[in-house]
Short mmCIF file of C-alpha atoms in Angstrom, two decimals:
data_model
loop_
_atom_site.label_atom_id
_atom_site.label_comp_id
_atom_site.label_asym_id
_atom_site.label_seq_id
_atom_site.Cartn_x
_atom_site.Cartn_y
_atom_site.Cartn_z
CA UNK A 18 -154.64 54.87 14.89
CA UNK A 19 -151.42 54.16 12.81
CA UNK A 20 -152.78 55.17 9.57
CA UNK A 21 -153.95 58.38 11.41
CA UNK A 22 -150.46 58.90 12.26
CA UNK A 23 -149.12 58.18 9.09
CA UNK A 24 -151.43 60.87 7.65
CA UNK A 25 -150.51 63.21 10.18
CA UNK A 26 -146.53 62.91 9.30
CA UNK A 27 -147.13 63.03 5.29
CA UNK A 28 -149.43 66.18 5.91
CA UNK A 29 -146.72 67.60 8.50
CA UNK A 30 -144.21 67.14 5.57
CA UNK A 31 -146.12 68.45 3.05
CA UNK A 32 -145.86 72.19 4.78
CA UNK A 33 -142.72 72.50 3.51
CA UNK A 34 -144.09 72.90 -0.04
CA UNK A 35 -145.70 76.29 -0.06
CA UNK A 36 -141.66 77.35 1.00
CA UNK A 37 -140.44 74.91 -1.69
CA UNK A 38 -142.90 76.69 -3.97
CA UNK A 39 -141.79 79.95 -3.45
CA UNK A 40 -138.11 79.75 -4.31
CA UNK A 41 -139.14 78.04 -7.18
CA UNK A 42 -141.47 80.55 -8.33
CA UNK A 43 -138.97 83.36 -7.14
CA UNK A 44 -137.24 85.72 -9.75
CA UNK A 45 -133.41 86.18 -9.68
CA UNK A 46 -130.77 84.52 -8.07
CA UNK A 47 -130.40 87.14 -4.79
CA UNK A 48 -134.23 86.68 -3.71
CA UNK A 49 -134.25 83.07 -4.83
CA UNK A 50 -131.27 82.69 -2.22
CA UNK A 51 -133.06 84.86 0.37
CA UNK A 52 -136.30 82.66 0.43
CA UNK A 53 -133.64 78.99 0.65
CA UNK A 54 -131.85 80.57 3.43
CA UNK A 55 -135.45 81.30 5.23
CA UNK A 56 -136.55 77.56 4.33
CA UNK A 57 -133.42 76.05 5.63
CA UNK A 58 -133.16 78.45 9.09
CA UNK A 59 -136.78 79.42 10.10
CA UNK A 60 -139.69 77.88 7.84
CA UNK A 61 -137.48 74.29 7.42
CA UNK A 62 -136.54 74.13 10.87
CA UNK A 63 -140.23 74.83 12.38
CA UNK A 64 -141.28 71.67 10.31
CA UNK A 65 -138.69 69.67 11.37
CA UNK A 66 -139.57 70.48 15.08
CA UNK A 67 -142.96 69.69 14.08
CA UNK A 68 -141.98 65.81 12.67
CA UNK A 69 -139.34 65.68 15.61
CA UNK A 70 -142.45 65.74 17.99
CA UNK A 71 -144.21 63.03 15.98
CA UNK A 72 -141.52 60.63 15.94
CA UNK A 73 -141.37 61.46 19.85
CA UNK A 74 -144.78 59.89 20.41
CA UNK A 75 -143.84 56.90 19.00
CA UNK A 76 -141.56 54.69 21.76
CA UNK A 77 -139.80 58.33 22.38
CA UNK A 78 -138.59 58.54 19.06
CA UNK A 79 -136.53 54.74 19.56
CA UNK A 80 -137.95 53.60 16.17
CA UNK A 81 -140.10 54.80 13.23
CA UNK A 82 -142.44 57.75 12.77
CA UNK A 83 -145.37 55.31 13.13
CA UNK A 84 -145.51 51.65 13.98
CA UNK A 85 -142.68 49.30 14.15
CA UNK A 86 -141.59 49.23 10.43
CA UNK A 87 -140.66 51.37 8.18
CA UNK A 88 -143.86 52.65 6.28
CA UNK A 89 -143.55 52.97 2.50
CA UNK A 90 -145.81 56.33 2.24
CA UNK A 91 -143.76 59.38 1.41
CA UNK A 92 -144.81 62.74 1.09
CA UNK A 93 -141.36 64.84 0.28
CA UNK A 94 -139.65 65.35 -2.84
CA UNK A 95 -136.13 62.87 -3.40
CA UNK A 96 -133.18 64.23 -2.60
CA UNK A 97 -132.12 65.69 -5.56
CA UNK A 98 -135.24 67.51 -6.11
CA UNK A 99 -134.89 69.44 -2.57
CA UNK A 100 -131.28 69.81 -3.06
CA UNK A 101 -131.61 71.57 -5.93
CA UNK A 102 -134.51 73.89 -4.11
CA UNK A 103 -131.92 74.65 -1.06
CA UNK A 104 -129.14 75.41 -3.52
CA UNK A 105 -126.55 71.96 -2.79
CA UNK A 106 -127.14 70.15 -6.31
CA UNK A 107 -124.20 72.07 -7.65
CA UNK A 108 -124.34 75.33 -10.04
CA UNK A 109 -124.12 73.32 -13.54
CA UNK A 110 -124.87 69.98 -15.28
CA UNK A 111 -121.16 69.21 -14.55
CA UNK A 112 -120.92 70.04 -10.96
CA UNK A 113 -124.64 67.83 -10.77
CA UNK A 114 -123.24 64.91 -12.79
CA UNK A 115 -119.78 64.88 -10.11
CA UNK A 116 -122.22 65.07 -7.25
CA UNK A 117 -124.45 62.10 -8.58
CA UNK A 118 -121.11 60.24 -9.24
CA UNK A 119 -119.92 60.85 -5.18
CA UNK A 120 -123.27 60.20 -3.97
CA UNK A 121 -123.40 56.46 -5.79
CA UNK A 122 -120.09 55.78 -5.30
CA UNK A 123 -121.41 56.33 -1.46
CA UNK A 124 -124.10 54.02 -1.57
CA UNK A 125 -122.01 51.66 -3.06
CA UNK A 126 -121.57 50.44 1.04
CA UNK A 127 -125.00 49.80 0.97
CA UNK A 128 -125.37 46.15 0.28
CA UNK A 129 -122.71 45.25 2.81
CA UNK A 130 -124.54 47.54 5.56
CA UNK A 131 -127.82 45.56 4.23
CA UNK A 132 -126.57 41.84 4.73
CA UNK A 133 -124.95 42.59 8.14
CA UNK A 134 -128.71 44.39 9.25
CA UNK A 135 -130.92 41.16 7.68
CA UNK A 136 -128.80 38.54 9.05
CA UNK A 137 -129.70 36.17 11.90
CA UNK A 138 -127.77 35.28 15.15
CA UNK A 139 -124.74 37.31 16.91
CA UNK A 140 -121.86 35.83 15.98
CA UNK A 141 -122.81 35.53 12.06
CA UNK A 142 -123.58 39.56 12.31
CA UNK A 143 -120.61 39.55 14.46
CA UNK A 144 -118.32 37.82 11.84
CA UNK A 145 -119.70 40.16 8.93
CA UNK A 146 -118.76 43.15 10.99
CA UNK A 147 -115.32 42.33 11.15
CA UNK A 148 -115.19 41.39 7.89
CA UNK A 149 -117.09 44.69 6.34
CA UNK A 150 -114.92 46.71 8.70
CA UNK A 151 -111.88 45.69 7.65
CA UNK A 152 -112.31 44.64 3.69
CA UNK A 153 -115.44 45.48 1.98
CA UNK A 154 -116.18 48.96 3.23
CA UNK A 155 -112.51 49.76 2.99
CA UNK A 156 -112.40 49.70 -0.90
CA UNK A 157 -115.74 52.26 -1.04
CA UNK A 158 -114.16 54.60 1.47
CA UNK A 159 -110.90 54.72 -0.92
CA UNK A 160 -113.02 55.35 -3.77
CA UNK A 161 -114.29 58.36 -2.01
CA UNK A 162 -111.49 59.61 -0.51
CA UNK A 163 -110.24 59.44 -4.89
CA UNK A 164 -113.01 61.73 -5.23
CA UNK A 165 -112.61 64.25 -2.92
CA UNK A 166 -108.85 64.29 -3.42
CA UNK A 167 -109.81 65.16 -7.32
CA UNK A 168 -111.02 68.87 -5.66
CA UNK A 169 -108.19 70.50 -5.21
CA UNK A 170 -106.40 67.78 -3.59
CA UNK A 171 -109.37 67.10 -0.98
CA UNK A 172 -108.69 70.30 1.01
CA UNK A 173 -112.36 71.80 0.71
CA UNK A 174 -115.32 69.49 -0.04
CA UNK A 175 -116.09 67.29 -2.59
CA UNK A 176 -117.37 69.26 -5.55
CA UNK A 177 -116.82 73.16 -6.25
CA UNK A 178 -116.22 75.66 -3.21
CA UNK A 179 -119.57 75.15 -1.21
CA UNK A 180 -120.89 72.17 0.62
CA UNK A 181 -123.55 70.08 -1.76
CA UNK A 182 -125.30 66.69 -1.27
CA UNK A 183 -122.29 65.15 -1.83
CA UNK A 184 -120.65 65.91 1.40
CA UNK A 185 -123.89 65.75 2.94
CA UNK A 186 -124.27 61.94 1.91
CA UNK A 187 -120.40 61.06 2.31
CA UNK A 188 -120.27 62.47 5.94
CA UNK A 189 -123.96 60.49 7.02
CA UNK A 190 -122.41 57.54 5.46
CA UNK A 191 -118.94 57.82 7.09
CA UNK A 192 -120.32 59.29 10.48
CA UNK A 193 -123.93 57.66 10.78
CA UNK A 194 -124.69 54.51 8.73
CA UNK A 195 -121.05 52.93 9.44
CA UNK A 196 -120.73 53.30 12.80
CA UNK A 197 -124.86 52.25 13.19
CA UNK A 198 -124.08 48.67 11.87
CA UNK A 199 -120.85 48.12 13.53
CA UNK A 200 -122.34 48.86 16.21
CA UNK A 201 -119.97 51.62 17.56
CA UNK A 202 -120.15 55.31 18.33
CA UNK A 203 -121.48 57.47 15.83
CA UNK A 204 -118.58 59.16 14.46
CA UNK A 205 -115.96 56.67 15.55
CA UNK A 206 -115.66 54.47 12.23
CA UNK A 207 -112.02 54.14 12.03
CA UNK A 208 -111.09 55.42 8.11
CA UNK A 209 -107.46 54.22 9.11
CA UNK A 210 -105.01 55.81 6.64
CA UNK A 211 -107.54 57.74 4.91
CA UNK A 212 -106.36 61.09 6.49
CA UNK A 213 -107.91 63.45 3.54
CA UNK A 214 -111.09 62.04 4.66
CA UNK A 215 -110.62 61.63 8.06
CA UNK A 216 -109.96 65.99 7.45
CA UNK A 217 -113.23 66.32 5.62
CA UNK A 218 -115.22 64.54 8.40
CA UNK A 219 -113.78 67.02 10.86
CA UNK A 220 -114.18 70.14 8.60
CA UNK A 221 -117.65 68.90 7.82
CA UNK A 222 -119.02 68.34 11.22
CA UNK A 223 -117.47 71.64 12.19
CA UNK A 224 -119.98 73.92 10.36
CA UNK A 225 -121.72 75.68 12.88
CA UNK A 226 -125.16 74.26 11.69
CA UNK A 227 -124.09 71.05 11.33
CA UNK A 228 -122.52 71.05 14.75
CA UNK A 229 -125.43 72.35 16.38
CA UNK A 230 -127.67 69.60 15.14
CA UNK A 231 -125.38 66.58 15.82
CA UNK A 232 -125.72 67.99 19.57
CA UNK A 233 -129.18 68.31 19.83
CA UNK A 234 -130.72 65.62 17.49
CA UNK A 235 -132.58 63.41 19.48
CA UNK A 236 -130.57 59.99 20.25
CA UNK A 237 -132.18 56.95 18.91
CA UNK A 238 -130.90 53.26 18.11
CA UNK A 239 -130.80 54.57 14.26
#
């Protein structure tokens, strides 16, 4: 039954392709942006509501899309690749080289969120929280807020004039992922003095697509 449901998620994902292989297959910039903003706002979106569904029928969407663990199968392209197909990899090998640069710099938290998530017993996790929260993840967040503040001092988004993955990983890190393992609110990760990013979160979140899905994505644990 699980391995039917796994195959039922990577097929579900693998509808986005025939989209994916339009735009790539599209000529000119004008109709290649007509078929990404299709993908992202009717084709995209009638998949996602497709995998929401799935991950509903397992324990209401409280854990993975099948099973109790995360299941190493995957049927989408990284997300580079379907950046680049939805237009937010940047316009040039410069602007794609910045973005790479925000979006490591990014998971740099990672091994700190990682410890805190494998280790045993309350108070140790307890202990680490603290710690992370007021040390380790500190120096990442500066080293981000360095990057945004080298776009015209920080006052738009990270790289160039349009939103890209790297303001789409910054913000999931900053709003999501930190909060998750400090077990707080989402969106209530205190960035302390860091007011240039504090202003991105809040300019970020306030896109009208982005707002509507942080209101109606389904609530989980993760």
């Amino acid at each position: 039954m699980e391995q039917l449901q796994i195959d039922v998620v990577c097929e579900t994902v693998d509808e986005f392709w025939p989209g994916i292989d339009k735009i790539f297959d599209a000529q000119g910039d004008e109709k290649k942006n007509e078929l990404r903003n299709k993908l992202a706002n009717e084709e995209g979106m009638k998949r996602i509501s497709k995998l929401e569904k799935l991950l509903k029928k397992n324990k209401d969407g409280n854990g993975w899309l099948a099973g109790d663990e995360v299941q190493n199968r995957v049927g989408f392209a990284n997300f580079e690749d379907l950046s680049t197909i939805l237009g937010l990899f940047g316009s040039n090998s410069k602007e794609q080289l910045d973005i790479d640069v925000v979006c490591e710099t990014a998971d740099d938290l990672w091994p700190g969120i990682l410890k805190i998530f494998e280790t045993e017993g309350d108070e140790e996790k307890d202990a680490l929280r603290k710690k992370f929260a007021e040390e380790g993840a500190m120096k990442h967040i500066s080293n981000l807020e360095k990057l945004l503040k080298s776009n015209k001092g920080g006052r738009v988004w990270f790289i160039g004039d349009k939103v890209t993955l790297a303001d789409i990983m910054a913000f999931n890190m900053i709003y999501d992922y930190l909060p998750f393992i400090l077990n707080i609110k989402e969106g209530e990760f205190d960035l302390k003095e860091h007011d240039v990013l504090k202003a991105f979160v809040e300019r970020f979140k306030a896109q009208e697509k982005i707002a509507n899905w942080i209101k109606r994505r389904p609530k989980t644990r993760f």
